Coordinates of C-alpha atoms in Angstrom, one line a residue:
Chain Q
M1 CA 0.8 64.8 -30.9
I2 CA -2.7 64.4 -32.0
A3 CA -2.5 67.5 -34.2
G4 CA 0.6 66.0 -35.7
L5 CA -1.2 62.8 -36.4
D6 CA -3.8 64.7 -38.3
G7 CA -1.2 66.2 -40.5
D8 CA -0.3 69.5 -38.8
A9 CA 3.4 69.8 -39.7
A10 CA 4.1 72.7 -37.3
A11 CA 2.7 70.8 -34.4
H12 CA 4.7 67.8 -35.3
K13 CA 7.8 69.8 -35.6
A14 CA 7.2 71.5 -32.2
L15 CA 6.6 68.1 -30.7
L16 CA 9.8 66.5 -32.1
A17 CA 11.8 69.6 -31.0
K18 CA 10.5 69.4 -27.5
L19 CA 11.0 65.7 -27.3
S20 CA 14.6 65.9 -28.5
G21 CA 15.4 68.0 -25.5
H22 CA 13.8 65.6 -23.1
L23 CA 15.4 62.6 -24.8
R24 CA 18.8 64.2 -24.8
G25 CA 18.6 64.6 -21.0
Y26 CA 17.2 61.2 -20.5
F27 CA 19.9 59.4 -22.6
K28 CA 22.8 61.5 -21.2
R29 CA 21.8 60.7 -17.7
H30 CA 21.4 57.0 -18.4
L31 CA 24.6 56.7 -20.4
A32 CA 26.6 58.5 -17.7
R33 CA 25.1 56.1 -15.1
I34 CA 26.5 53.1 -16.8
N35 CA 29.9 54.8 -17.5
R36 CA 29.3 55.4 -21.2
D37 CA 30.1 58.5 -23.1
P38 CA 27.2 60.9 -23.1
V39 CA 28.0 62.1 -26.7
E40 CA 26.4 58.8 -27.8
A41 CA 23.2 60.4 -26.7
E42 CA 22.7 62.4 -29.8
D43 CA 22.7 59.2 -32.0
L44 CA 20.0 57.8 -29.8
V45 CA 18.0 61.0 -29.8
Q46 CA 17.9 61.0 -33.5
E47 CA 17.1 57.3 -33.7
V48 CA 14.2 57.7 -31.4
L49 CA 12.9 60.8 -33.2
I50 CA 12.9 58.8 -36.4
A51 CA 11.2 55.9 -34.6
V52 CA 8.5 58.2 -33.1
H53 CA 7.9 59.6 -36.6
A54 CA 7.9 56.3 -38.5
H55 CA 5.7 54.5 -35.9
R56 CA 3.4 57.4 -35.0
R57 CA 0.4 55.3 -36.2
T58 CA 1.0 52.9 -33.3
Y59 CA 0.0 55.7 -30.8
D60 CA -3.5 55.1 -29.6
R61 CA -5.2 58.5 -29.2
S62 CA -7.3 57.3 -26.3
Q63 CA -4.1 56.6 -24.2
L64 CA -1.6 58.7 -22.5
F65 CA 1.3 60.0 -24.6
T66 CA 4.2 59.6 -22.1
P67 CA 4.0 55.8 -21.6
W68 CA 4.0 55.4 -25.4
M69 CA 7.0 57.7 -25.8
Y70 CA 8.9 56.1 -22.9
A71 CA 8.3 52.6 -24.2
I72 CA 9.8 53.6 -27.6
A73 CA 12.8 55.4 -26.0
R74 CA 13.5 52.5 -23.7
Y75 CA 13.2 49.9 -26.5
K76 CA 15.7 51.9 -28.6
F77 CA 18.0 52.4 -25.7
L78 CA 18.2 48.7 -24.9
D79 CA 18.6 47.9 -28.6
Y80 CA 21.4 50.4 -28.8
L81 CA 23.2 49.0 -25.8
R82 CA 22.9 45.4 -27.1
R83 CA 24.3 46.2 -30.4
T84 CA 27.1 48.5 -29.3
K85 CA 28.3 46.4 -26.3
E86 CA 31.0 44.5 -28.1
L87 CA 32.2 47.5 -30.0
R88 CA 32.8 49.7 -27.0
K89 CA 34.5 47.0 -25.0
D90 CA 37.4 46.7 -27.5
V91 CA 37.9 50.4 -28.3
P92 CA 39.9 52.3 -25.7
M93 CA 38.9 55.9 -25.2
E94 CA 41.6 58.2 -26.4
E95 CA 42.5 61.6 -25.1
A96 CA 41.9 63.3 -28.5
E97 CA 38.4 61.9 -28.6
E98 CA 37.7 63.2 -25.2
I99 CA 38.4 66.8 -26.4
I100 CA 36.2 66.5 -29.4
A101 CA 33.5 64.9 -27.3
R102 CA 33.3 67.8 -24.9
D103 CA 32.7 70.3 -27.7
D104 CA 29.4 71.9 -27.2
H105 CA 28.5 71.4 -30.8
A106 CA 28.4 67.7 -30.4
A107 CA 25.2 68.1 -28.4
V108 CA 23.2 68.7 -31.5
E109 CA 25.1 66.8 -34.1
S110 CA 25.2 63.0 -34.2
T111 CA 27.6 60.7 -35.9
I112 CA 24.9 59.6 -38.3
D113 CA 25.7 60.5 -41.9
L114 CA 22.5 61.0 -43.8
E115 CA 24.0 60.9 -47.2
K116 CA 25.8 57.7 -46.5
L117 CA 22.6 56.1 -45.1
M118 CA 20.6 57.3 -48.1
A119 CA 22.9 55.3 -50.4
G120 CA 21.7 52.2 -48.6
I121 CA 18.0 52.3 -49.4
S122 CA 16.2 51.6 -52.6
P123 CA 16.6 54.2 -55.4
K124 CA 12.8 54.7 -55.6
A125 CA 12.6 55.5 -51.8
R126 CA 15.7 57.6 -52.0
Q127 CA 14.3 59.8 -54.7
A128 CA 11.0 60.1 -53.0
I129 CA 12.5 61.1 -49.7
R130 CA 14.9 63.5 -51.3
C131 CA 12.1 65.3 -53.2
M132 CA 9.5 65.4 -50.4
K133 CA 11.5 65.5 -47.2
L134 CA 14.7 67.4 -48.2
D135 CA 13.5 69.6 -51.0
G136 CA 10.1 70.1 -49.6
M137 CA 8.1 69.3 -52.7
S138 CA 4.5 68.3 -52.4
V139 CA 3.2 64.7 -53.0
A140 CA 1.9 65.7 -56.4
E141 CA 5.1 67.3 -57.5
T142 CA 7.2 64.4 -56.3
A143 CA 4.9 62.0 -58.1
A144 CA 5.3 63.9 -61.3
R145 CA 9.1 64.2 -60.9
C146 CA 9.6 60.5 -60.1
G147 CA 7.0 59.1 -62.5
M148 CA 5.2 57.4 -59.6
S149 CA 1.6 57.5 -58.5
E150 CA 0.8 59.7 -55.5
S151 CA 0.0 56.7 -53.3
S152 CA 3.2 54.9 -54.2
V153 CA 5.2 58.1 -53.4
K154 CA 3.6 58.0 -49.9
V155 CA 4.4 54.3 -49.5
S156 CA 8.0 54.8 -50.7
V157 CA 8.6 57.7 -48.2
H158 CA 7.1 55.7 -45.3
R159 CA 9.1 52.5 -46.1
G160 CA 12.2 54.5 -46.9
L161 CA 12.2 56.2 -43.4
K162 CA 11.8 52.8 -41.8
A163 CA 14.6 51.4 -43.8
L164 CA 16.8 54.4 -42.8
A165 CA 16.0 53.7 -39.1
L166 CA 17.1 50.1 -39.5
L167 CA 20.3 51.2 -41.3
I168 CA 21.2 53.5 -38.4
G169 CA 21.0 50.4 -36.3
K170 CA 23.4 48.5 -38.5
E171 CA 25.8 51.4 -38.9
S172 CA 26.7 51.4 -35.2
R173 CA 27.1 47.7 -35.1
P174 CA 30.6 46.3 -34.7
Chain R
M1 CA 23.6 65.1 -39.0
K2 CA 22.2 67.8 -37.0
T3 CA 19.1 67.1 -34.9
D4 CA 17.4 70.2 -36.1
R5 CA 17.8 69.2 -39.7
L6 CA 16.4 65.8 -39.0
I7 CA 13.3 67.3 -37.3
E8 CA 12.9 69.7 -40.2
M9 CA 13.1 66.7 -42.6
L10 CA 10.6 64.6 -40.7
S11 CA 8.1 67.4 -40.4
T12 CA 8.2 68.4 -44.1
N13 CA 5.1 67.3 -46.0
L14 CA 3.7 65.5 -43.0
E15 CA 1.1 62.9 -43.9
P16 CA -2.0 62.6 -41.7
V17 CA -2.4 59.2 -40.1
E18 CA -5.5 57.1 -40.4
R19 CA -7.0 56.1 -37.1
G20 CA -7.0 52.4 -36.1
Q21 CA -5.3 51.4 -39.2
I22 CA -2.8 49.0 -37.7
G23 CA -5.6 47.3 -35.7
K24 CA -7.5 46.7 -38.9
V25 CA -4.3 45.2 -40.6
F26 CA -3.9 43.0 -37.5
A27 CA -7.5 41.7 -37.6
W28 CA -7.2 41.0 -41.3
A29 CA -4.0 39.1 -40.8
L30 CA -5.6 37.0 -38.1
V31 CA -8.7 36.2 -40.2
A32 CA -6.6 35.6 -43.4
G33 CA -4.2 33.3 -41.5
G34 CA -7.1 31.2 -40.1
V35 CA -8.7 30.9 -43.5
A36 CA -5.4 29.9 -45.0
A37 CA -4.8 27.3 -42.4
F38 CA -8.3 25.8 -43.0
C39 CA -7.6 25.7 -46.8
V40 CA -4.3 24.0 -46.3
M41 CA -6.0 21.4 -44.1
L42 CA -8.7 20.8 -46.8
A43 CA -6.1 20.5 -49.5
S44 CA -3.8 18.2 -47.6
V45 CA -5.5 15.8 -45.1
G46 CA -9.1 16.8 -45.8
L47 CA -12.1 16.9 -43.5
R48 CA -12.8 14.0 -41.2
A49 CA -15.1 11.6 -43.1
D50 CA -17.6 11.2 -40.2
I51 CA -17.4 14.7 -39.0
G52 CA -21.2 15.1 -38.8
A53 CA -21.4 12.5 -36.0
H54 CA -18.7 14.2 -33.9
L55 CA -19.7 17.8 -33.8
G56 CA -19.9 17.9 -30.1
F57 CA -16.3 17.0 -29.5
L58 CA -15.2 19.3 -32.4
A59 CA -16.9 22.1 -30.5
I60 CA -14.8 21.3 -27.4
K61 CA -11.6 21.3 -29.4
L62 CA -12.5 24.6 -31.0
L63 CA -13.4 26.1 -27.7
F64 CA -9.9 25.3 -26.4
V65 CA -7.9 26.5 -29.3
L66 CA -10.1 29.6 -30.1
S67 CA -9.9 30.7 -26.5
L68 CA -6.1 30.6 -27.0
V69 CA -6.5 32.6 -30.2
G70 CA -8.6 35.2 -28.3
A71 CA -6.3 35.6 -25.4
G72 CA -3.2 35.7 -27.6
A73 CA -4.7 38.1 -30.0
A74 CA -5.6 40.4 -27.2
F75 CA -2.0 40.4 -26.0
L76 CA -0.7 41.0 -29.6
F77 CA -3.1 43.8 -30.2
R78 CA -1.8 45.6 -27.1
S79 CA 1.8 44.8 -27.8
I80 CA 1.8 46.6 -31.2
H81 CA 1.0 49.8 -29.3
P82 CA 4.1 50.6 -27.2
G83 CA 3.6 51.5 -23.6
Q84 CA 0.3 49.6 -23.1
G85 CA 0.8 47.0 -20.3
A86 CA 0.0 43.5 -21.5
Q87 CA 0.6 41.5 -18.4
K88 CA -3.0 40.6 -17.9
P89 CA -3.7 39.2 -21.5
F90 CA -0.3 37.4 -21.3
A91 CA -1.4 35.7 -18.1
L92 CA -4.8 34.8 -19.6
V93 CA -3.0 32.8 -22.3
F94 CA -2.2 30.1 -19.7
V95 CA -5.8 29.8 -18.6
P96 CA -7.1 27.5 -21.5
F97 CA -4.0 25.3 -21.0
L98 CA -4.7 24.9 -17.3
A99 CA -8.5 24.3 -17.9
V100 CA -8.0 21.6 -20.6
G101 CA -5.2 20.0 -18.5
A102 CA -7.4 19.8 -15.5
A103 CA -10.3 18.4 -17.4
A104 CA -8.1 15.9 -19.1
A105 CA -6.7 14.7 -15.8
V106 CA -10.2 14.2 -14.4
V107 CA -11.2 12.3 -17.5
A108 CA -8.1 10.1 -17.6
L109 CA -7.9 9.3 -13.9
L110 CA -11.5 8.9 -12.8
P111 CA -12.6 5.3 -12.3
G112 CA -15.5 5.7 -14.8
R113 CA -13.3 6.3 -17.8
S114 CA -14.1 4.7 -21.1
A115 CA -10.6 3.3 -21.9
P116 CA -7.2 3.0 -20.2
W117 CA -5.5 6.4 -19.8
G118 CA -2.7 5.4 -22.2
V119 CA -5.2 4.8 -25.0
L120 CA -7.1 8.0 -24.2
T121 CA -3.8 10.0 -24.3
F122 CA -2.1 8.5 -27.4
G123 CA -5.3 7.9 -29.4
T124 CA -4.5 6.8 -32.9
H125 CA -3.0 9.7 -34.7
W126 CA -0.8 11.6 -32.3
A127 CA 2.1 11.9 -34.7
T128 CA 0.0 13.3 -37.4
C129 CA -1.3 15.9 -35.0
L130 CA 2.2 16.8 -34.0
Y131 CA 3.4 17.7 -37.5
C132 CA 0.1 18.9 -39.0
I133 CA -0.5 21.6 -36.5
P134 CA 2.9 23.4 -36.9
L135 CA 2.6 22.9 -40.7
F136 CA -0.8 24.5 -40.8
A137 CA 0.5 27.3 -38.6
V138 CA 3.1 28.5 -41.1
I139 CA 0.9 30.8 -43.1
P140 CA -0.9 32.3 -40.1
F141 CA 2.5 32.9 -38.4
A142 CA 3.8 34.7 -41.5
A143 CA 0.6 36.8 -41.7
L144 CA 0.8 37.7 -38.0
I145 CA 4.5 38.6 -38.1
W146 CA 3.8 40.8 -41.1
A147 CA 1.0 42.6 -39.2
L148 CA 3.1 43.0 -36.1
R149 CA 5.9 44.6 -38.1
N150 CA 3.4 47.3 -38.8
G151 CA 3.3 48.0 -35.1
A152 CA 6.1 48.6 -32.7
P153 CA 6.3 45.6 -30.2
T154 CA 8.9 46.3 -27.5
N155 CA 9.3 42.8 -26.1
L156 CA 10.3 40.9 -29.2
A157 CA 10.8 37.4 -27.7
R158 CA 7.5 37.4 -25.9
T159 CA 5.6 38.9 -28.8
G160 CA 7.1 36.3 -31.1
A161 CA 6.2 33.5 -28.7
I162 CA 2.5 34.7 -28.6
A163 CA 2.4 35.1 -32.3
G164 CA 3.6 31.5 -32.6
L165 CA 1.0 30.4 -30.1
V166 CA -1.8 32.2 -31.9
A167 CA -0.6 30.7 -35.2
G168 CA -0.3 27.3 -33.6
A169 CA -3.8 27.6 -32.2
L170 CA -5.2 28.6 -35.6
G171 CA -3.4 25.6 -37.1
A172 CA -4.9 23.4 -34.4
A173 CA -8.4 24.8 -35.1
A174 CA -7.9 23.8 -38.7
Y175 CA -6.6 20.4 -37.7
A176 CA -9.6 19.8 -35.4
F177 CA -11.8 19.4 -38.5
H178 CA -9.6 16.4 -39.5
C179 CA -8.6 15.0 -36.2
P180 CA -10.1 11.5 -35.6
D181 CA -9.2 11.3 -31.9
D182 CA -12.0 12.3 -29.5
S183 CA -10.6 12.4 -26.0
L184 CA -9.7 15.3 -23.7
P185 CA -6.3 13.8 -22.6
F186 CA -5.4 13.6 -26.3
V187 CA -6.3 17.2 -26.9
A188 CA -4.5 18.4 -23.8
V189 CA -1.3 16.6 -24.5
W190 CA -0.9 16.7 -28.3
Y191 CA -2.7 19.9 -29.2
G192 CA -1.0 21.5 -26.2
A193 CA 2.4 20.2 -27.2
S194 CA 2.1 21.3 -30.9
I195 CA 0.9 24.8 -29.9
A196 CA 3.7 25.1 -27.3
L197 CA 6.2 24.0 -30.0
C198 CA 4.9 26.8 -32.3
A199 CA 5.2 29.3 -29.4
F200 CA 8.8 28.2 -28.8
I201 CA 9.7 28.6 -32.5
G202 CA 8.0 32.0 -32.4
A203 CA 10.0 33.1 -29.4
V204 CA 13.3 32.1 -31.1
L205 CA 12.3 33.9 -34.4
G206 CA 10.7 36.9 -32.8
P207 CA 13.8 39.0 -32.0
R208 CA 15.1 38.5 -35.6
L209 CA 11.8 39.1 -37.5
L210 CA 10.3 41.8 -35.4
R211 CA 13.2 44.1 -34.8
W212 CA 12.6 47.8 -35.7

């Protein structure tokens, strides 16, 4: 985690990959316990990964990592349950859905549609995220491409990711 | 979207994170909010005309409200870091209320009091106190909410309430420089009530403003 905070992308990636496994198990277990479909877990996993990334500056290096991580996962889980409560009550589970839900593939793919979400954030942030996060351009290249200063590219990417996280929340609302 | 792709996306061009940055932002918001409340007080009701003669009581009022600011800020600072228990600072917030309440009861009910307890409690300007403090608290509250949104509070109603309380206490600190009523029962009841009102508003607004 600390290497990731200092800008080590490989360490950050390894951390997120490892976390995704733990989170998937955690959410599946808890969703099953309250009789909810475990496929929902993947949406939650991705939501928490984005939250961990976007809020990584709230991690205090002198403290333990697990309580921090757990507090975020728990917050997102409660938030998710709150906003999907009404939705799930009204929609009966159909047989066809059951079959798709049991597909192994569903374990690593969420219902979140990135392209659709990207349409919902400001054009500036969208362009910055597309260049830096999807096409892998450097800050300087992105700045040149978008006609922004380097610091405003960084701010746009950061705000854009937070906006995306909030949009995911709205998407799964009734 | 595939989770692997998301992880790939989040780790591409990773930016290093500056240490202690959200703490600095929070401290700035606290100071800026306090200064703003003081300026609003100067611009609206102004300093108490005979303030020089009543510095002692001003100090007592400030002791009360600034201890609230201190305890509340300690709670808020912990609450922007997920996973840090904040039970102790939360409980500490009630200590100044209890202390001032107990002192007020002693002053109001002891036989040697300077005036009837009703006069001591209502003073002359209780209504001004009740609307000025929440009014002065508006800018500090906005500043604190902005700073808290930088963090990741997980108990939104409680965090909102304490943000309201700290903002109310900053508003009360500003109002103390104008307040012409020098009695402990007055401070306990009216300062306490206005700050509690701010905390209540904060608790209601918290879940909406702080969600992430």
